[in-house]
Structures are given as C-alpha cells and as structure tokens.
C-alpha cells in the first residue's frame, strides 16, 4: 500500500541550508519545510516549526560553527516531539566536537561524549559524513542513538580525482586520514600513503612525509577536514619541495577557519575540492544522493519504531 503524502517523512531545514536541503529533498523525494527563526533584541532565539508534523521528521543541521546550532537543535527537537514527531533523525553532514575525544590535560572537558549524549537524548537516529572518530571505533559509541549511520565523502572525492588526474598519488596528511585514504585509493587503484603529523597547537603542526618518491608525481592530499589549513599546507609545502609537480587538495568538510584558504594558496596548492557537507566555494561534489539513499534505508526502521 502506498503511503499518503501526509505520512511521508518531512525534512526540516534552517534558511542558511536551503540549497542543501532542496538537493537532498529532490534526491530522496522528501517533503520539505523551513524552520522559522527569530532573534530577539537580547540575542535569544525563537523557532517556529510547522504546527502539524508527521510521525517521521528529519532535521538538517550541519554543525560547523556549532555552538548556537546546538541550542537550535535543543529547541527544534523538543518542539518537534511536542508537535507529533515520533521518530526524529538528525541529519548533520558535519558533526562537530568529535576531535576532543580525551582529556589531553587534566581538567579538560571531553567534548565528544558530552555533545554525543546531548544529541542522543534529543534524536532517535543520526546520519553524518566522515565523523572524526579516532579513539572510538563506532559513531554509536560517541553518539549513543538507536541508529547511527556514517557515510563517507571519500568515494565521490576519489571519482572526482580520477576524472581530473591521470596517475595521482593519493596522500593523507596524518595517521587519522588512513581510513579515508584506503577507501578512496581502493576505488580506483590509486597509489597511496600517509604522512606522520605531530600537532603542537592550533597553528603549529609538524609533518613528516611518507617514505616513497614523490618527485614528478601529481599529488592529491585527501583528508576529512580542513580547519586552520596548517596540516594540509605543511604537507603540500613538503611535497612540492620534494619534487611533486602538483599538489591538489580534496576534503569532505570545508571548515576553512581564519586564513586557511590563503595559507593553502601560499603553500602552492593547486585545486581545492570539497563535498557540499558544508557550503563553500570549493564544493565540487554533492552528497545529496548518498544521503537520500541512507534516509530511504532508515525509513523502514523509523516506521517500525514510530509505530511501536
Ligand atoms: C585531524 O586529525 C584532522 O583529520 C585534520 O587533519 C585536522 O583537523 C585539520 O586541522 P587544521 O586544518 O587546523 O590543520
């Protein structure tokens, strides 16, 4: 039996993610509605959702610049429940606060499980792309929701690299990138390696190149995220000094904090490609179809849970 449109899952979005929401809704045949947002003169927020919600609701919020967005999620998720949503999915293409997964010095807040538990109290399911999971094995350990789905930008970035470069050498700038490098390299049989990185501070990184010849090679540096840009800039400088004929960059999440873009230009990076998990001029690959497929897979599970 076909479901009526009123029973279809609804994708809720905030105005600044309208384009991304439209791409996902189109790819997945979803109903779409904006969350209205008002800021009071004193800085507080008021949200307004559609007054009658279906049982299954998806809230799209990519979590770059996350602090205010976490308050939005608190208000939106609780209101969605009050308005009839029985199964709530958070679609956060970029998931913030995943890198602080231990106290590096006594007294530090371990943000990953704190934010993870906060989100898990609000949502039944989470879909995200290339979360930075280093010392935990699964997303569910970090965000203990009933359904935690991890997608990756690496396959699509790999396809893009294959279309743009004939015999690229795929390099990860640090050990953590090995998972994405392996995924991207195996798809097209690219030669690959990872660097060794030591981070001394926000703007200070030390990178050691892998032990393989790079002279005359077209290098593509691939990573989950560019933030300050220091990691990729340092790796690019070293590659070019070692004789690489070009260094391009492919990342899932284009955070580009501060002077990151200029830093990569100054380091001699050629092309910079990213997915549309975070809206940025470097976006070259859309995750919409991949996300729509994951949402469709989740739908049967959500139906069962929201009926129960
Ligand atoms: C860390 O391991 C990540 O994979 C990135 O390499 C890192 O977060 C990039 O940060 P930044 O651009 O500030 O060097």
GROMACS .gro file of C-alpha atoms and ligand atoms in nm:
model
  322
    1UNK     CA    1   0.000   0.000   0.000
    2UNK     CA    2   0.133   0.345  -0.090
    3UNK     CA    3   0.165   0.595   0.189
    4UNK     CA    4  -0.014   0.929   0.161
    5UNK     CA    5   0.199   1.245   0.136
    6UNK     CA    6   0.092   1.346   0.488
    7UNK     CA    7   0.259   1.033   0.623
    8UNK     CA    8   0.582   1.084   0.431
    9UNK     CA    9   0.883   1.186   0.634
   10UNK     CA   10   0.934   1.561   0.647
   11UNK     CA   11   1.273   1.726   0.611
   12UNK     CA   12   1.303   2.040   0.822
   13UNK     CA   13   1.581   2.288   0.749
   14UNK     CA   14   1.708   2.629   0.850
   15UNK     CA   15   1.722   2.909   0.595
   16UNK     CA   16   2.101   2.910   0.555
   17UNK     CA   17   2.088   2.544   0.444
   18UNK     CA   18   1.805   2.584   0.196
   19UNK     CA   19   2.010   2.484  -0.109
   20UNK     CA   20   2.147   2.173   0.052
   21UNK     CA   21   1.801   2.078   0.182
   22UNK     CA   22   1.649   2.120  -0.164
   23UNK     CA   23   1.913   1.892  -0.321
   24UNK     CA   24   1.853   1.621  -0.057
   25UNK     CA   25   1.473   1.650  -0.078
   26UNK     CA   26   1.485   1.625  -0.455
   27UNK     CA   27   1.717   1.323  -0.449
   28UNK     CA   28   1.501   1.146  -0.190
   29UNK     CA   29   1.153   1.264  -0.293
   30UNK     CA   30   1.100   1.417   0.052
   31UNK     CA   31   0.861   1.683   0.169
   32UNK     CA   32   1.047   1.991   0.279
   33UNK     CA   33   0.971   2.274   0.521
   34UNK     CA   34   1.171   2.560   0.669
   35UNK     CA   35   1.208   2.622   1.041
   36UNK     CA   36   1.138   2.991   1.100
   37UNK     CA   37   1.391   3.160   1.320
   38UNK     CA   38   1.361   3.489   1.507
   39UNK     CA   39   1.633   3.652   1.711
   40UNK     CA   40   1.513   3.872   1.996
   41UNK     CA   41   1.698   4.201   2.054
   42UNK     CA   42   1.871   4.047   2.359
   43UNK     CA   43   2.016   3.765   2.148
   44UNK     CA   44   1.782   3.481   2.240
   45UNK     CA   45   1.628   3.265   1.968
   46UNK     CA   46   1.270   3.174   1.888
   47UNK     CA   47   1.192   2.895   1.641
   48UNK     CA   48   0.867   2.805   1.470
   49UNK     CA   49   0.800   2.464   1.316
   50UNK     CA   50   0.503   2.356   1.102
   51UNK     CA   51   0.223   2.307   1.358
   52UNK     CA   52   0.124   1.955   1.243
   53UNK     CA   53   0.410   1.715   1.192
   54UNK     CA   54   0.415   1.360   1.052
   55UNK     CA   55   0.546   1.073   1.262
   56UNK     CA   56   0.888   1.078   1.093
   57UNK     CA   57   1.081   1.403   1.093
   58UNK     CA   58   1.436   1.472   0.981
   59UNK     CA   59   1.614   1.788   1.091
   60UNK     CA   60   1.902   1.901   0.869
   61UNK     CA   61   2.173   2.095   1.054
   62UNK     CA   62   2.535   2.073   0.952
   63UNK     CA   63   2.735   2.153   1.262
   64UNK     CA   64   3.014   2.386   1.155
   65UNK     CA   65   3.012   2.693   1.383
   66UNK     CA   66   2.821   2.462   1.616
   67UNK     CA   67   2.751   2.636   1.945
   68UNK     CA   68   2.436   2.828   1.854
   69UNK     CA   69   2.321   2.541   1.633
   70UNK     CA   70   2.322   2.308   1.933
   71UNK     CA   71   2.072   2.539   2.103
   72UNK     CA   72   1.864   2.540   1.784
   73UNK     CA   73   1.862   2.160   1.789
   74UNK     CA   74   1.757   2.155   2.153
   75UNK     CA   75   1.460   2.382   2.077
   76UNK     CA   76   1.369   2.224   1.742
   77UNK     CA   77   1.385   1.859   1.851
   78UNK     CA   78   1.180   1.913   2.166
   79UNK     CA   79   0.921   2.117   1.974
   80UNK     CA   80   0.901   1.852   1.700
   81UNK     CA   81   0.817   1.591   1.965
   82UNK     CA   82   0.550   1.818   2.113
   83UNK     CA   83   0.400   1.863   1.765
   84UNK     CA   84   0.366   1.492   1.693
   85UNK     CA   85   0.701   1.362   1.566
   86UNK     CA   86   0.755   1.009   1.691
   87UNK     CA   87   1.082   0.935   1.515
   88UNK     CA   88   1.338   1.211   1.487
   89UNK     CA   89   1.651   1.194   1.275
   90UNK     CA   90   1.934   1.442   1.297
   91UNK     CA   91   2.098   1.484   0.957
   92UNK     CA   92   2.427   1.654   1.040
   93UNK     CA   93   2.656   1.617   0.736
   94UNK     CA   94   2.933   1.770   0.951
   95UNK     CA   95   2.931   1.657   1.312
   96UNK     CA   96   3.109   1.894   1.549
   97UNK     CA   97   3.308   1.831   1.866
   98UNK     CA   98   3.429   1.487   1.760
   99UNK     CA   99   3.801   1.565   1.782
  100UNK     CA  100   3.817   1.625   2.158
  101UNK     CA  101   3.777   1.258   2.250
  102UNK     CA  102   4.002   1.258   2.558
  103UNK     CA  103   4.136   1.495   2.819
  104UNK     CA  104   4.480   1.585   2.685
  105UNK     CA  105   4.546   1.775   3.009
  106UNK     CA  106   4.378   1.714   3.346
  107UNK     CA  107   4.056   1.909   3.383
  108UNK     CA  108   3.974   1.941   3.013
  109UNK     CA  109   3.613   1.880   2.904
  110UNK     CA  110   3.592   1.570   2.686
  111UNK     CA  111   3.356   1.725   2.435
  112UNK     CA  112   3.288   1.423   2.215
  113UNK     CA  113   3.083   1.212   2.461
  114UNK     CA  114   2.926   1.519   2.621
  115UNK     CA  115   2.792   1.653   2.291
  116UNK     CA  116   2.720   1.298   2.177
  117UNK     CA  117   2.497   1.223   2.475
  118UNK     CA  118   2.325   1.562   2.439
  119UNK     CA  119   2.229   1.477   2.079
  120UNK     CA  120   2.131   1.120   2.166
  121UNK     CA  121   1.881   1.250   2.424
  122UNK     CA  122   1.712   1.457   2.151
  123UNK     CA  123   1.717   1.225   1.849
  124UNK     CA  124   1.643   0.861   1.762
  125UNK     CA  125   1.880   0.849   1.466
  126UNK     CA  126   2.182   1.032   1.332
  127UNK     CA  127   2.324   1.045   0.981
  128UNK     CA  128   2.660   1.209   0.933
  129UNK     CA  129   2.953   1.209   0.692
  130UNK     CA  130   3.313   1.121   0.780
  131UNK     CA  131   3.293   1.198   1.152
  132UNK     CA  132   3.632   1.234   1.315
  133UNK     CA  133   3.638   0.913   1.517
  134UNK     CA  134   3.990   0.848   1.630
  135UNK     CA  135   3.998   0.670   1.964
  136UNK     CA  136   3.644   0.527   1.941
  137UNK     CA  137   3.555   0.255   1.694
  138UNK     CA  138   3.194   0.342   1.608
  139UNK     CA  139   2.976   0.651   1.582
  140UNK     CA  140   2.730   0.496   1.825
  141UNK     CA  141   2.996   0.497   2.097
  142UNK     CA  142   3.028   0.872   2.052
  143UNK     CA  143   2.658   0.945   1.995
  144UNK     CA  144   2.451   0.665   2.154
  145UNK     CA  145   2.137   0.689   1.938
  146UNK     CA  146   1.940   0.381   1.826
  147UNK     CA  147   2.055   0.427   1.465
  148UNK     CA  148   2.385   0.594   1.391
  149UNK     CA  149   2.476   0.600   1.023
  150UNK     CA  150   2.817   0.700   0.890
  151UNK     CA  151   2.854   0.798   0.526
  152UNK     CA  152   3.176   0.892   0.354
  153UNK     CA  153   3.274   1.156   0.104
  154UNK     CA  154   3.586   0.959   0.008
  155UNK     CA  155   3.430   0.753  -0.277
  156UNK     CA  156   3.290   1.059  -0.456
  157UNK     CA  157   3.607   1.259  -0.399
  158UNK     CA  158   3.800   0.963  -0.538
  159UNK     CA  159   3.582   0.964  -0.852
  160UNK     CA  160   3.648   1.334  -0.893
  161UNK     CA  161   4.024   1.286  -0.858
  162UNK     CA  162   4.012   1.000  -1.112
  163UNK     CA  163   3.837   1.232  -1.359
  164UNK     CA  164   4.084   1.517  -1.302
  165UNK     CA  165   4.426   1.349  -1.265
  166UNK     CA  166   4.574   1.065  -1.471
  167UNK     CA  167   4.801   0.885  -1.224
  168UNK     CA  168   4.763   1.063  -0.894
  169UNK     CA  169   4.948   0.977  -0.580
  170UNK     CA  170   4.690   0.995  -0.301
  171UNK     CA  171   4.837   1.111   0.029
  172UNK     CA  172   4.681   1.152   0.373
  173UNK     CA  173   4.840   1.428   0.583
  174UNK     CA  174   4.829   1.228   0.908
  175UNK     CA  175   4.767   0.883   1.052
  176UNK     CA  176   4.397   0.953   1.118
  177UNK     CA  177   4.339   1.003   0.746
  178UNK     CA  178   4.446   0.644   0.668
  179UNK     CA  179   4.082   0.523   0.680
  180UNK     CA  180   3.966   0.771   0.413
  181UNK     CA  181   4.280   0.725   0.203
  182UNK     CA  182   4.229   0.347   0.198
  183UNK     CA  183   3.866   0.389   0.091
  184UNK     CA  184   3.941   0.643  -0.182
  185UNK     CA  185   4.251   0.465  -0.314
  186UNK     CA  186   4.093   0.121  -0.341
  187UNK     CA  187   3.808   0.255  -0.554
  188UNK     CA  188   4.040   0.345  -0.846
  189UNK     CA  189   4.356   0.158  -0.756
  190UNK     CA  190   4.548   0.477  -0.673
  191UNK     CA  191   4.895   0.452  -0.526
  192UNK     CA  192   4.870   0.592  -0.174
  193UNK     CA  193   5.047   0.670   0.153
  194UNK     CA  194   5.001   0.871   0.470
  195UNK     CA  195   5.226   1.127   0.640
  196UNK     CA  196   5.307   1.141   1.009
  197UNK     CA  197   5.187   1.451   1.194
  198UNK     CA  198   5.256   1.595   1.534
  199UNK     CA  199   5.031   1.881   1.641
  200UNK     CA  200   5.186   2.130   1.885
  201UNK     CA  201   4.894   2.375   1.889
  202UNK     CA  202   4.612   2.525   1.683
  203UNK     CA  203   4.855   2.684   1.438
  204UNK     CA  204   5.162   2.466   1.479
  205UNK     CA  205   5.199   2.127   1.313
  206UNK     CA  206   5.498   1.917   1.222
  207UNK     CA  207   5.459   1.679   0.927
  208UNK     CA  208   5.691   1.402   0.812
  209UNK     CA  209   5.648   1.272   0.456
  210UNK     CA  210   5.591   0.903   0.388
  211UNK     CA  211   5.885   0.702   0.267
  212UNK     CA  212   5.815   0.692  -0.107
  213UNK     CA  213   5.932   0.901  -0.403
  214UNK     CA  214   5.710   1.196  -0.486
  215UNK     CA  215   5.933   1.366  -0.745
  216UNK     CA  216   5.744   1.410  -1.073
  217UNK     CA  217   5.415   1.295  -0.921
  218UNK     CA  218   5.074   1.464  -0.923
  219UNK     CA  219   4.991   1.450  -0.555
  220UNK     CA  220   4.639   1.479  -0.416
  221UNK     CA  221   4.615   1.533  -0.041
  222UNK     CA  222   4.290   1.391   0.095
  223UNK     CA  223   4.153   1.442   0.445
  224UNK     CA  224   3.826   1.460   0.637
  225UNK     CA  225   3.851   1.828   0.722
  226UNK     CA  226   4.043   2.145   0.657
  227UNK     CA  227   4.016   2.378   0.957
  228UNK     CA  228   4.305   2.621   1.005
  229UNK     CA  229   4.467   2.472   0.695
  230UNK     CA  230   4.805   2.423   0.865
  231UNK     CA  231   4.802   2.043   0.829
  232UNK     CA  232   4.742   2.043   0.454
  233UNK     CA  233   4.957   2.350   0.389
  234UNK     CA  234   5.260   2.197   0.561
  235UNK     CA  235   5.215   1.865   0.383
  236UNK     CA  236   5.179   2.045   0.048
  237UNK     CA  237   5.493   2.253   0.104
  238UNK     CA  238   5.695   1.942   0.183
  239UNK     CA  239   5.557   1.753  -0.119
  240UNK     CA  240   5.646   2.037  -0.356
  241UNK     CA  241   5.992   2.075  -0.203
  242UNK     CA  242   6.040   1.701  -0.257
  243UNK     CA  243   5.966   1.747  -0.628
  244UNK     CA  244   5.594   1.683  -0.670
  245UNK     CA  245   5.479   1.852  -0.993
  246UNK     CA  246   5.146   1.949  -0.842
  247UNK     CA  247   4.959   1.923  -0.513
  248UNK     CA  248   4.580   1.941  -0.505
  249UNK     CA  249   4.355   1.902  -0.204
  250UNK     CA  250   4.032   1.703  -0.158
  251UNK     CA  251   3.839   1.722   0.170
  252UNK     CA  252   3.498   1.618   0.293
  253UNK     CA  253   3.444   1.915   0.525
  254UNK     CA  254   3.543   2.265   0.415
  255UNK     CA  255   3.561   2.442   0.752
  256UNK     CA  256   3.825   2.692   0.634
  257UNK     CA  257   3.877   2.880   0.960
  258UNK     CA  258   4.050   3.220   0.951
  259UNK     CA  259   4.321   3.244   0.685
  260UNK     CA  260   4.308   2.876   0.584
  261UNK     CA  261   4.230   2.940   0.219
  262UNK     CA  262   4.518   3.186   0.178
  263UNK     CA  263   4.751   2.952   0.365
  264UNK     CA  264   4.684   2.676   0.112
  265UNK     CA  265   4.736   2.917  -0.179
  266UNK     CA  266   5.064   3.037  -0.029
  267UNK     CA  267   5.177   2.676   0.017
  268UNK     CA  268   5.140   2.620  -0.359
  269UNK     CA  269   4.824   2.409  -0.357
  270UNK     CA  270   4.654   2.393  -0.699
  271UNK     CA  271   4.292   2.281  -0.693
  272UNK     CA  272   4.087   2.257  -0.374
  273UNK     CA  273   3.786   2.027  -0.393
  274UNK     CA  274   3.530   1.960  -0.118
  275UNK     CA  275   3.192   1.797  -0.070
  276UNK     CA  276   2.884   2.007  -0.002
  277UNK     CA  277   2.858   1.888   0.363
  278UNK     CA  278   2.950   2.249   0.448
  279UNK     CA  279   2.860   2.513   0.193
  280UNK     CA  280   3.178   2.666   0.050
  281UNK     CA  281   3.307   2.791  -0.288
  282UNK     CA  282   3.533   2.483  -0.307
  283UNK     CA  283   3.229   2.246  -0.315
  284UNK     CA  284   3.279   2.015  -0.612
  285UNK     CA  285   3.088   1.704  -0.508
  286UNK     CA  286   2.733   1.671  -0.375
  287UNK     CA  287   2.648   1.419  -0.105
  288UNK     CA  288   2.272   1.458  -0.169
  289UNK     CA  289   2.217   1.125  -0.348
  290UNK     CA  290   2.421   0.932  -0.089
  291UNK     CA  291   2.231   1.099   0.196
  292UNK     CA  292   1.894   1.037   0.027
  293UNK     CA  293   1.979   0.669  -0.007
  294UNK     CA  294   2.066   0.646   0.364
  295UNK     CA  295   1.741   0.822   0.458
  296UNK     CA  296   1.545   0.579   0.246
  297UNK     CA  297   1.716   0.284   0.419
  298UNK     CA  298   1.631   0.434   0.757
  299UNK     CA  299   1.265   0.482   0.667
  300UNK     CA  300   1.151   0.125   0.733
  301UNK     CA  301   1.332   0.119   1.067
  302UNK     CA  302   1.179   0.453   1.159
  303UNK     CA  303   0.831   0.335   1.060
  304UNK     CA  304   0.858   0.036   1.287
  305UNK     CA  305   0.992   0.245   1.574
  306UNK     CA  306   0.737   0.524   1.536
  307UNK     CA  307   0.451   0.272   1.518
  308UNK     CA  308   0.568   0.096   1.834
  309LIG     C1  309   4.289   1.580   1.231
  309LIG     O1  310   4.340   1.473   1.253
  309LIG     C2  311   4.206   1.605   1.109
  309LIG     O2  312   4.197   1.493   1.028
  309LIG     C3  313   4.260   1.720   1.027
  309LIG     O3  314   4.384   1.684   0.973
  309LIG     C4  315   4.277   1.843   1.109
  309LIG     O4  316   4.166   1.864   1.191
  309LIG     C5  317   4.298   1.961   1.021
  309LIG     O5  318   4.314   2.073   1.101
  309LIG     P1  319   4.388   2.202   1.050
  309LIG     O6  320   4.332   2.236   0.916
  309LIG     O7  321   4.356   2.303   1.155
  309LIG     O8  322   4.535   2.173   1.047
   0.00000   0.00000   0.00000
